[in-house]
Amino acid sequence: MLTKKFLLEEKDIPTAWYNIVADMENKPLPPLNPATKQPLNPEDLYPVFAKALIAQELNRTDPWIEIPDEIREMYRIWRPTPLVRAYGFEKALDTPAHIYFKNESVSPVGSHKLNSAIAQAYFCKKEGITNITTETGAGQWGAAMSYAAKAFGLELAVYMVKISYEQKPYRRSIMQTFGAQVIASPSMSTKAGRKILTEQPQYMGSLGTAISEAIELALQTPNCRYVLGSVLNHVVLHQTVIGLEAEKQMAMAGEYPDVVVACFGGGSNFGGIAFPFLRHNFTEGKDVRVIAAEPSSCPKLTRGVFQYDFGDEAGYTPFLPMYTLGHTFAPPHIHAGGLRYHGAGTIISQLNKDGLIEAVDIKQLDAFKAAVLFAQAESIIPAPESSHAIAAVIREAEKAKEEGVQKTILFNLSGHGLIDLASYDSYFAGDLLNYELTEEDLAKSIDPLEKIL
Ligand SMILES: *Cc1c(COP(=O)(O)O)cnc(C)c1O
């Protein structure tokens, strides 16, 4: 058998998102107001985010947050997504491990990002907000948000990291198709952008800078809010539809995973697939291992520090307690643009600090090698981001083979790579590098951080 799909029906689309914070013994530390160093009040965030999203962000008590019918109605366009037993990939690896993947690449924009974009657009619209701003790295979030904004009749401006604006012009085309305005970041349209462009005219941008620009524009525009595609608790919350569906589908397959793997940018697809399973560790004494696969060139979980830091480069966001490389960290220009973020979400940071999750780092060339093997075995060309998860799965499958044990591995295929083929071209041409970051490289952005913890 080449492959086997486990499919749910529309009625199986989850009716509530899972808020893991309610079940955590050690809850994440509170976000702080950077001026006073006091815990943030919800009102502090009102100028930036929709109120319903702030309530989700700060909710520490309710394990289940109902999904409004209008959102489930939109989810029906592509959800439930398939769970696939990757027989072809198992065979290619000659491993006794059983490998399953949740295929989030089937969304209209090709990634998991739409799960949260739809929800964020809905709550903004419901509060009478008319304009939204956001940032995008590789363009996946921008594409998802453009689609969602159009669906709910919102005007959207997207700051796109300049290196991706140039490397990935087709994602820009997708955003424009759905009516969004796309601006290369850093730009001259904001104070944050002008500052960095005058200091470093050749700067090709980072997610941190693009976030600063998007927040600045939101604050200056009437009836406008900012939306973010990863890192924040409410974004991870929305992504738990992935794991909640996968839980039912693994039961259909008659298995329960020993290991759950996802790639790691800010943590939304990782938390999305892992938290519903981790819940059983917390509430029923299961012991599934969950592994976050981050790029060696942006290694916040494996080499960063646990500290309060800003979520953006200019320092407009609250202080968030997280594993960070420092908000001024400028990651090397790897092709997995969606993983080039300096920090990890606060829930995942706390879980990592408490040893409840694992993190591994993956080199760029290993990710592409894994991607090609997977594509040939399973007929799907994975996104460069997702390929980091695949490389981590290969390690686990090889370990199972060495140890001669059967092991069930579930991973999230966060997106397809059909709009990232220029990156594949560079790989085939031998133009891609592994970036080795030295301790000195990391110290440049970590050492200047204020030591609050
Ligand atoms: C954005 C993105 C990621 C990384 O973001 P997370 O919030 O860490 O999930 C991973 N895969 C794809 C395809 C993406 O678009």
GROMACS .gro file of C-alpha atoms and ligand atoms in nm:
model
  468
    1MET     CA    1   0.000   0.000   0.000
    2LEU     CA    2   0.132   0.343  -0.094
    3THR     CA    3  -0.061   0.557   0.145
    4LYS     CA    4  -0.379   0.557   0.351
    5LYS     CA    5  -0.599   0.853   0.436
    6PHE     CA    6  -0.817   0.894   0.743
    7LEU     CA    7  -1.100   1.134   0.667
    8LEU     CA    8  -1.349   1.300   0.898
    9GLU     CA    9  -1.683   1.453   0.805
   10GLU     CA   10  -1.781   1.819   0.827
   11LYS     CA   11  -1.974   1.755   1.145
   12ASP     CA   12  -1.644   1.648   1.305
   13ILE     CA   13  -1.491   1.995   1.273
   14PRO     CA   14  -1.419   2.086   1.637
   15THR     CA   15  -1.679   2.303   1.813
   16ALA     CA   16  -1.427   2.445   2.064
   17TRP     CA   17  -1.059   2.538   2.065
   18TYR     CA   18  -0.838   2.393   2.339
   19ASN     CA   19  -0.673   2.639   2.580
   20ILE     CA   20  -0.385   2.443   2.734
   21VAL     CA   21  -0.303   2.719   2.986
   22ALA     CA   22  -0.606   2.613   3.193
   23ASP     CA   23  -0.448   2.269   3.238
   24MET     CA   24  -0.088   2.381   3.304
   25GLU     CA   25   0.044   2.350   3.657
   26ASN     CA   26   0.305   2.622   3.601
   27LYS     CA   27   0.126   2.887   3.403
   28PRO     CA   28   0.326   3.124   3.182
   29LEU     CA   29   0.445   3.442   3.356
   30PRO     CA   30   0.227   3.743   3.276
   31PRO     CA   31   0.315   3.985   2.996
   32LEU     CA   32   0.445   4.314   3.139
   33ASN     CA   33   0.393   4.677   3.052
   34PRO     CA   34   0.750   4.771   2.948
   35ALA     CA   35   0.723   5.120   3.103
   36THR     CA   36   0.605   5.012   3.450
   37LYS     CA   37   0.724   4.647   3.450
   38GLN     CA   38   0.381   4.566   3.596
   39PRO     CA   39   0.154   4.291   3.460
   40LEU     CA   40  -0.039   4.413   3.162
   41ASN     CA   41  -0.406   4.508   3.187
   42PRO     CA   42  -0.635   4.398   2.905
   43GLU     CA   43  -0.709   4.768   2.841
   44ASP     CA   44  -0.340   4.829   2.762
   45LEU     CA   45  -0.392   4.618   2.450
   46TYR     CA   46  -0.721   4.772   2.330
   47PRO     CA   47  -0.555   5.013   2.084
   48VAL     CA   48  -0.375   4.723   1.915
   49PHE     CA   49  -0.596   4.411   1.915
   50ALA     CA   50  -0.966   4.322   1.896
   51LYS     CA   51  -1.112   4.281   2.247
   52ALA     CA   52  -1.232   3.922   2.197
   53LEU     CA   53  -0.879   3.821   2.094
   54ILE     CA   54  -0.731   3.992   2.401
   55ALA     CA   55  -0.973   3.799   2.622
   56GLN     CA   56  -0.857   3.475   2.458
   57GLU     CA   57  -0.496   3.582   2.494
   58LEU     CA   58  -0.524   3.634   2.869
   59ASN     CA   59  -0.766   3.348   2.948
   60ARG     CA   60  -0.605   3.114   3.205
   61THR     CA   61  -0.910   2.932   3.333
   62ASP     CA   62  -1.127   2.793   3.053
   63PRO     CA   63  -0.987   2.483   2.882
   64TRP     CA   64  -1.242   2.509   2.599
   65ILE     CA   65  -1.332   2.821   2.400
   66GLU     CA   66  -1.634   2.783   2.176
   67ILE     CA   67  -1.579   2.828   1.802
   68PRO     CA   68  -1.851   3.056   1.658
   69ASP     CA   69  -2.066   2.897   1.386
   70GLU     CA   70  -1.959   3.159   1.129
   71ILE     CA   71  -1.597   3.045   1.172
   72ARG     CA   72  -1.685   2.674   1.152
   73GLU     CA   73  -1.880   2.759   0.836
   74MET     CA   74  -1.561   2.903   0.681
   75TYR     CA   75  -1.352   2.611   0.809
   76ARG     CA   76  -1.581   2.382   0.605
   77ILE     CA   77  -1.420   2.516   0.287
   78TRP     CA   78  -1.116   2.294   0.353
   79ARG     CA   79  -1.160   2.126   0.692
   80PRO     CA   80  -1.147   1.861   0.827
   81THR     CA   81  -0.803   1.806   0.673
   82PRO     CA   82  -0.679   1.453   0.599
   83LEU     CA   83  -0.458   1.249   0.827
   84VAL     CA   84  -0.230   1.031   0.617
   85ARG     CA   85  -0.040   0.715   0.704
   86ALA     CA   86   0.286   0.770   0.513
   87TYR     CA   87   0.352   0.414   0.400
   88GLY     CA   88   0.567   0.535   0.110
   89PHE     CA   89   0.786   0.743   0.339
   90GLU     CA   90   0.816   0.458   0.592
   91LYS     CA   91   0.931   0.231   0.312
   92ALA     CA   92   1.181   0.487   0.181
   93LEU     CA   93   1.326   0.512   0.531
   94ASP     CA   94   1.311   0.136   0.586
   95THR     CA   95   1.191   0.199   0.939
   96PRO     CA   96   0.970  -0.005   1.171
   97ALA     CA   97   0.812   0.325   1.284
   98HIS     CA   98   0.456   0.406   1.180
   99ILE     CA   99   0.452   0.760   1.040
  100TYR     CA  100   0.139   0.973   1.012
  101PHE     CA  101   0.102   1.331   0.900
  102LYS     CA  102  -0.177   1.582   0.929
  103ASN     CA  103  -0.204   1.755   0.594
  104GLU     CA  104  -0.264   2.126   0.655
  105SER     CA  105  -0.135   2.209   0.306
  106VAL     CA  106  -0.484   2.154   0.161
  107SER     CA  107  -0.613   2.496   0.274
  108PRO     CA  108  -0.694   2.747  -0.004
  109VAL     CA  109  -0.367   2.931   0.066
  110GLY     CA  110  -0.159   2.618   0.119
  111SER     CA  111  -0.084   2.631   0.492
  112HIS     CA  112  -0.225   2.601   0.843
  113LYS     CA  113  -0.220   2.981   0.882
  114LEU     CA  114  -0.580   3.017   0.763
  115ASN     CA  115  -0.712   2.849   1.083
  116SER     CA  116  -0.625   3.161   1.279
  117ALA     CA  117  -0.663   3.420   1.000
  118ILE     CA  118  -1.034   3.333   0.964
  119ALA     CA  119  -1.087   3.357   1.339
  120GLN     CA  120  -0.903   3.688   1.375
  121ALA     CA  121  -1.085   3.848   1.081
  122TYR     CA  122  -1.418   3.731   1.223
  123PHE     CA  123  -1.363   3.881   1.569
  124CYS     CA  124  -1.232   4.210   1.422
  125LYS     CA  125  -1.535   4.239   1.194
  126LYS     CA  126  -1.772   4.161   1.481
  127GLU     CA  127  -1.630   4.453   1.681
  128GLY     CA  128  -1.684   4.696   1.394
  129ILE     CA  129  -1.318   4.724   1.300
  130THR     CA  130  -1.278   4.813   0.930
  131ASN     CA  131  -0.900   4.810   0.868
  132ILE     CA  132  -0.629   4.573   0.976
  133THR     CA  133  -0.250   4.562   0.945
  134THR     CA  134  -0.010   4.273   0.971
  135GLU     CA  135   0.338   4.149   0.882
  136THR     CA  136   0.446   3.847   0.685
  137GLY     CA  137   0.773   3.659   0.647
  138ALA     CA  138   0.762   3.411   0.362
  139GLY     CA  139   0.415   3.540   0.277
  140GLN     CA  140   0.213   3.249   0.415
  141TRP     CA  141   0.049   3.452   0.689
  142GLY     CA  142  -0.004   3.749   0.460
  143ALA     CA  143  -0.172   3.523   0.204
  144ALA     CA  144  -0.397   3.368   0.470
  145MET     CA  145  -0.487   3.704   0.621
  146SER     CA  146  -0.560   3.853   0.277
  147TYR     CA  147  -0.803   3.571   0.205
  148ALA     CA  148  -0.971   3.606   0.547
  149ALA     CA  149  -0.987   3.987   0.528
  150LYS     CA  150  -1.156   3.967   0.188
  151ALA     CA  151  -1.400   3.703   0.316
  152PHE     CA  152  -1.510   3.934   0.600
  153GLY     CA  153  -1.489   4.263   0.409
  154LEU     CA  154  -1.188   4.418   0.588
  155GLU     CA  155  -0.917   4.637   0.434
  156LEU     CA  156  -0.570   4.488   0.491
  157ALA     CA  157  -0.216   4.631   0.471
  158VAL     CA  158   0.069   4.377   0.489
  159TYR     CA  159   0.434   4.456   0.567
  160MET     CA  160   0.632   4.182   0.396
  161VAL     CA  161   0.996   4.114   0.495
  162LYS     CA  162   1.196   4.258   0.206
  163ILE     CA  163   1.406   3.947   0.138
  164SER     CA  164   1.085   3.745   0.089
  165TYR     CA  165   0.919   4.025  -0.108
  166GLU     CA  166   1.200   3.972  -0.357
  167GLN     CA  167   1.251   3.593  -0.322
  168LYS     CA  168   0.880   3.500  -0.317
  169PRO     CA  169   0.696   3.732  -0.555
  170TYR     CA  170   0.410   3.485  -0.605
  171ARG     CA  171   0.293   3.511  -0.245
  172ARG     CA  172   0.274   3.883  -0.304
  173SER     CA  173   0.057   3.805  -0.607
  174ILE     CA  174  -0.174   3.592  -0.392
  175MET     CA  175  -0.213   3.874  -0.142
  176GLN     CA  176  -0.289   4.118  -0.422
  177THR     CA  177  -0.539   3.875  -0.573
  178PHE     CA  178  -0.731   3.890  -0.247
  179GLY     CA  179  -0.716   4.269  -0.245
  180ALA     CA  180  -0.448   4.339   0.017
  181GLN     CA  181  -0.195   4.621  -0.003
  182VAL     CA  182   0.159   4.480   0.027
  183ILE     CA  183   0.458   4.691   0.139
  184ALA     CA  184   0.821   4.569   0.151
  185SER     CA  185   0.965   4.607   0.502
  186PRO     CA  186   1.165   4.799   0.616
  187SER     CA  187   0.981   5.081   0.442
  188MET     CA  188   0.988   5.458   0.457
  189SER     CA  189   0.619   5.464   0.555
  190THR     CA  190   0.679   5.428   0.931
  191LYS     CA  191   0.911   5.572   1.194
  192ALA     CA  192   1.040   5.221   1.278
  193GLY     CA  193   1.114   5.151   0.911
  194ARG     CA  194   1.281   5.486   0.846
  195LYS     CA  195   1.504   5.448   1.153
  196ILE     CA  196   1.644   5.112   1.049
  197LEU     CA  197   1.676   5.213   0.681
  198THR     CA  198   1.879   5.520   0.766
  199GLU     CA  199   2.106   5.316   0.995
  200GLN     CA  200   2.137   5.019   0.755
  201PRO     CA  201   2.024   5.108   0.402
  202GLN     CA  202   2.088   4.753   0.276
  203TYR     CA  203   1.887   4.583   0.551
  204MET     CA  204   1.666   4.309   0.400
  205GLY     CA  205   1.423   4.305   0.689
  206SER     CA  206   1.310   4.071   0.964
  207LEU     CA  207   0.976   3.969   1.109
  208GLY     CA  208   1.056   4.180   1.415
  209THR     CA  209   1.089   4.496   1.204
  210ALA     CA  210   0.781   4.419   0.995
  211ILE     CA  211   0.576   4.374   1.314
  212SER     CA  212   0.692   4.715   1.441
  213GLU     CA  213   0.582   4.878   1.116
  214ALA     CA  214   0.243   4.705   1.115
  215ILE     CA  215   0.170   4.800   1.478
  216GLU     CA  216   0.274   5.159   1.413
  217LEU     CA  217   0.038   5.189   1.115
  218ALA     CA  218  -0.249   5.031   1.314
  219LEU     CA  219  -0.202   5.281   1.597
  220GLN     CA  220  -0.212   5.573   1.351
  221THR     CA  221  -0.513   5.460   1.149
  222PRO     CA  222  -0.871   5.515   1.269
  223ASN     CA  223  -1.077   5.203   1.338
  224CYS     CA  224  -0.775   4.984   1.264
  225ARG     CA  225  -0.622   4.696   1.457
  226TYR     CA  226  -0.317   4.478   1.418
  227VAL     CA  227  -0.324   4.098   1.371
  228LEU     CA  228  -0.035   3.852   1.419
  229GLY     CA  229   0.011   3.511   1.258
  230SER     CA  230   0.202   3.324   1.529
  231VAL     CA  231   0.361   3.348   1.876
  232LEU     CA  232   0.060   3.485   2.069
  233ASN     CA  233  -0.158   3.257   2.282
  234HIS     CA  234  -0.478   3.326   2.088
  235VAL     CA  235  -0.311   3.228   1.759
  236VAL     CA  236  -0.192   2.898   1.903
  237LEU     CA  237  -0.542   2.849   2.048
  238HIS     CA  238  -0.702   2.874   1.703
  239GLN     CA  239  -0.455   2.623   1.561
  240THR     CA  240  -0.562   2.352   1.806
  241VAL     CA  241  -0.825   2.243   1.551
  242ILE     CA  242  -0.531   2.059   1.390
  243GLY     CA  243  -0.455   1.840   1.692
  244LEU     CA  244  -0.820   1.796   1.791
  245GLU     CA  245  -0.902   1.652   1.449
  246ALA     CA  246  -0.583   1.445   1.448
  247GLU     CA  247  -0.679   1.293   1.782
  248LYS     CA  248  -1.001   1.153   1.631
  249GLN     CA  249  -0.821   1.039   1.317
  250MET     CA  250  -0.547   0.857   1.511
  251ALA     CA  251  -0.828   0.676   1.693
  252MET     CA  252  -0.974   0.577   1.353
  253ALA     CA  253  -0.631   0.436   1.267
  254GLY     CA  254  -0.634   0.248   1.596
  255GLU     CA  255  -0.312   0.411   1.721
  256TYR     CA  256  -0.193   0.675   1.965
  257PRO     CA  257   0.129   0.866   1.885
  258ASP     CA  258   0.446   0.809   2.088
  259VAL     CA  259   0.596   1.121   1.933
  260VAL     CA  260   0.437   1.436   1.787
  261VAL     CA  261   0.659   1.660   1.573
  262ALA     CA  262   0.611   2.004   1.415
  263CYS     CA  263   0.836   2.274   1.279
  264PHE     CA  264   0.879   2.582   1.491
  265GLY     CA  265   0.864   2.949   1.396
  266GLY     CA  266   0.672   3.115   1.677
  267GLY     CA  267   0.489   2.800   1.779
  268SER     CA  268   0.141   2.809   1.628
  269ASN     CA  269   0.144   2.493   1.417
  270PHE     CA  270   0.350   2.315   1.683
  271GLY     CA  271   0.109   2.409   1.963
  272GLY     CA  272  -0.181   2.344   1.729
  273ILE     CA  273  -0.098   1.979   1.673
  274ALA     CA  274   0.081   1.908   2.004
  275PHE     CA  275  -0.136   2.066   2.274
  276PRO     CA  276  -0.443   1.842   2.235
  277PHE     CA  277  -0.210   1.542   2.284
  278LEU     CA  278  -0.009   1.704   2.563
  279ARG     CA  279  -0.342   1.753   2.739
  280HIS     CA  280  -0.359   1.375   2.791
  281ASN     CA  281  -0.011   1.389   2.951
  282PHE     CA  282  -0.142   1.648   3.196
  283THR     CA  283  -0.485   1.503   3.266
  284GLU     CA  284  -0.452   1.126   3.209
  285GLY     CA  285  -0.086   1.047   3.274
  286LYS     CA  286  -0.001   0.966   2.911
  287ASP     CA  287   0.359   1.027   2.808
  288VAL     CA  288   0.368   1.134   2.446
  289ARG     CA  289   0.688   1.316   2.351
  290VAL     CA  290   0.638   1.639   2.158
  291ILE     CA  291   0.926   1.778   1.954
  292ALA     CA  292   0.965   2.127   1.809
  293ALA     CA  293   1.196   2.141   1.506
  294GLU     CA  294   1.356   2.482   1.467
  295PRO     CA  295   1.619   2.599   1.216
  296SER     CA  296   1.982   2.598   1.332
  297SER     CA  297   2.003   2.954   1.204
  298CYS     CA  298   1.728   3.081   1.435
  299PRO     CA  299   1.762   2.858   1.742
  300LYS     CA  300   1.560   3.029   2.016
  301LEU     CA  301   1.446   2.714   2.199
  302THR     CA  302   1.779   2.532   2.180
  303ARG     CA  303   2.021   2.825   2.222
  304GLY     CA  304   1.817   3.127   2.330
  305VAL     CA  305   1.764   3.264   2.684
  306PHE     CA  306   1.443   3.261   2.889
  307GLN     CA  307   1.380   3.629   2.953
  308TYR     CA  308   1.127   3.908   2.915
  309ASP     CA  309   1.169   4.055   2.568
  310PHE     CA  310   0.981   4.253   2.307
  311GLY     CA  311   0.795   4.072   2.031
  312ASP     CA  312   0.914   4.324   1.772
  313GLU     CA  313   1.234   4.501   1.677
  314ALA     CA  314   1.137   4.857   1.770
  315GLY     CA  315   0.988   4.762   2.109
  316TYR     CA  316   0.621   4.851   2.057
  317THR     CA  317   0.484   4.524   2.205
  318PRO     CA  318   0.450   4.432   2.573
  319PHE     CA  319   0.735   4.248   2.744
  320LEU     CA  320   0.670   3.878   2.686
  321PRO     CA  321   0.833   3.600   2.893
  322MET     CA  322   0.991   3.380   2.630
  323TYR     CA  323   1.288   3.196   2.492
  324THR     CA  324   1.448   3.460   2.277
  325LEU     CA  325   1.756   3.543   2.074
  326GLY     CA  326   1.691   3.911   2.145
  327HIS     CA  327   1.447   4.133   1.957
  328THR     CA  328   1.726   4.286   1.749
  329PHE     CA  329   1.842   3.942   1.624
  330ALA     CA  330   1.868   3.949   1.245
  331PRO     CA  331   1.843   3.587   1.132
  332PRO     CA  332   2.040   3.464   0.831
  333HIS     CA  333   1.840   3.458   0.507
  334ILE     CA  334   1.731   3.095   0.512
  335HIS     CA  335   1.454   2.992   0.277
  336ALA     CA  336   1.216   2.884   0.552
  337GLY     CA  337   1.107   3.247   0.594
  338GLY     CA  338   0.827   3.150   0.831
  339LEU     CA  339   1.079   3.024   1.087
  340ARG     CA  340   1.291   3.341   1.101
  341TYR     CA  341   1.149   3.484   1.422
  342HIS     CA  342   1.358   3.572   1.728
  343GLY     CA  343   1.127   3.440   2.002
  344ALA     CA  344   0.899   3.154   2.103
  345GLY     CA  345   0.541   3.196   2.225
  346THR     CA  346   0.502   3.229   2.603
  347ILE     CA  347   0.313   2.901   2.660
  348ILE     CA  348   0.569   2.699   2.468
  349SER     CA  349   0.851   2.884   2.642
  350GLN     CA  350   0.714   2.787   2.983
  351LEU     CA  351   0.663   2.425   2.873
  352ASN     CA  352   1.018   2.415   2.739
  353LYS     CA  353   1.155   2.563   3.061
  354ASP     CA  354   0.971   2.296   3.261
  355GLY     CA  355   1.104   2.016   3.038
  356LEU     CA  356   0.757   1.920   2.914
  357ILE     CA  357   0.846   1.953   2.547
  358GLU     CA  358   1.163   1.885   2.346
  359ALA     CA  359   1.333   2.099   2.084
  360VAL     CA  360   1.580   2.006   1.811
  361ASP     CA  361   1.760   2.221   1.558
  362ILE     CA  362   1.774   2.138   1.188
  363LYS     CA  363   2.024   2.261   0.932
  364GLN     CA  364   1.890   2.413   0.610
  365LEU     CA  365   2.046   2.150   0.381
  366ASP     CA  366   1.911   1.865   0.595
  367ALA     CA  367   1.565   2.018   0.569
  368PHE     CA  368   1.578   2.027   0.188
  369LYS     CA  369   1.722   1.677   0.167
  370ALA     CA  370   1.433   1.554   0.383
  371ALA     CA  371   1.187   1.751   0.170
  372VAL     CA  372   1.297   1.583  -0.153
  373LEU     CA  373   1.283   1.236   0.000
  374PHE     CA  374   0.933   1.305   0.135
  375ALA     CA  375   0.810   1.452  -0.195
  376GLN     CA  376   0.925   1.146  -0.387
  377ALA     CA  377   0.765   0.908  -0.138
  378GLU     CA  378   0.438   1.090  -0.064
  379SER     CA  379   0.374   1.303  -0.377
  380ILE     CA  380   0.354   1.633  -0.188
  381ILE     CA  381   0.623   1.900  -0.217
  382PRO     CA  382   0.650   2.035   0.137
  383ALA     CA  383   0.705   2.397   0.239
  384PRO     CA  384   1.067   2.466   0.345
  385GLU     CA  385   0.930   2.532   0.695
  386SER     CA  386   0.749   2.196   0.715
  387SER     CA  387   1.064   2.024   0.588
  388HIS     CA  388   1.226   2.097   0.925
  389ALA     CA  389   0.962   1.877   1.087
  390ILE     CA  390   1.021   1.608   0.826
  391ALA     CA  391   1.397   1.610   0.897
  392ALA     CA  392   1.322   1.568   1.269
  393VAL     CA  393   1.084   1.279   1.189
  394ILE     CA  394   1.361   1.109   0.988
  395ARG     CA  395   1.588   1.124   1.295
  396GLU     CA  396   1.318   0.963   1.509
  397ALA     CA  397   1.245   0.697   1.245
  398GLU     CA  398   1.616   0.615   1.215
  399LYS     CA  399   1.644   0.587   1.591
  400ALA     CA  400   1.350   0.346   1.592
  401LYS     CA  401   1.529   0.137   1.331
  402GLU     CA  402   1.858   0.132   1.524
  403GLU     CA  403   1.678   0.038   1.843
  404GLY     CA  404   1.455  -0.210   1.659
  405VAL     CA  405   1.139  -0.074   1.821
  406GLN     CA  406   0.803   0.005   1.674
  407LYS     CA  407   0.711   0.365   1.739
  408THR     CA  408   0.420   0.577   1.618
  409ILE     CA  409   0.518   0.920   1.493
  410LEU     CA  410   0.271   1.195   1.404
  411PHE     CA  411   0.383   1.517   1.242
  412ASN     CA  412   0.219   1.827   1.105
  413LEU     CA  413   0.266   1.903   0.737
  414SER     CA  414   0.211   2.276   0.790
  415GLY     CA  415   0.214   2.371   0.423
  416HIS     CA  416   0.308   2.282   0.066
  417GLY     CA  417   0.607   2.426  -0.114
  418LEU     CA  418   0.460   2.493  -0.459
  419ILE     CA  419   0.518   2.865  -0.420
  420ASP     CA  420   0.865   2.806  -0.276
  421LEU     CA  421   1.011   2.634  -0.580
  422ALA     CA  422   1.273   2.907  -0.623
  423SER     CA  423   1.415   2.783  -0.293
  424TYR     CA  424   1.422   2.429  -0.430
  425ASP     CA  425   1.599   2.562  -0.741
  426SER     CA  426   1.869   2.718  -0.522
  427TYR     CA  427   1.905   2.388  -0.338
  428PHE     CA  428   1.942   2.189  -0.662
  429ALA     CA  429   2.191   2.444  -0.794
  430GLY     CA  430   2.403   2.394  -0.482
  431ASP     CA  431   2.363   2.757  -0.381
  432LEU     CA  432   2.220   2.697  -0.033
  433LEU     CA  433   2.437   2.711   0.277
  434ASN     CA  434   2.416   2.591   0.633
  435TYR     CA  435   2.458   2.887   0.862
  436GLU     CA  436   2.665   2.821   1.174
  437LEU     CA  437   2.591   3.080   1.440
  438THR     CA  438   2.872   3.128   1.690
  439GLU     CA  439   2.820   3.220   2.054
  440GLU     CA  440   2.946   3.570   1.965
  441ASP     CA  441   2.681   3.605   1.692
  442LEU     CA  442   2.408   3.523   1.943
  443ALA     CA  443   2.557   3.735   2.223
  444LYS     CA  444   2.522   4.049   2.008
  445SER     CA  445   2.144   4.048   2.043
  446ILE     CA  446   2.109   3.849   2.369
  447ASP     CA  447   2.355   4.038   2.591
  448PRO     CA  448   2.186   4.381   2.562
  449LEU     CA  449   1.852   4.241   2.689
  450GLU     CA  450   1.726   4.390   3.013
  451LYS     CA  451   1.760   4.121   3.285
  452ILE     CA  452   1.419   4.109   3.447
  453LEU     CA  453   1.414   3.740   3.545
  454LIG     C1  454   0.437   3.038   0.921
  454LIG     C2  455   0.464   2.898   0.894
  454LIG     C3  456   0.530   2.817   0.989
  454LIG     C4  457   0.584   2.869   1.118
  454LIG     O1  458   0.495   2.931   1.204
  454LIG     P1  459   0.446   2.866   1.340
  454LIG     O2  460   0.364   2.972   1.403
  454LIG     O3  461   0.566   2.830   1.421
  454LIG     O4  462   0.367   2.748   1.302
  454LIG     C5  463   0.547   2.684   0.958
  454LIG     N1  464   0.505   2.632   0.842
  454LIG     C6  465   0.443   2.707   0.748
  454LIG     C7  466   0.401   2.643   0.621
  454LIG     C8  467   0.420   2.841   0.772
  454LIG     O5  468   0.358   2.914   0.681
   0.00000   0.00000   0.00000
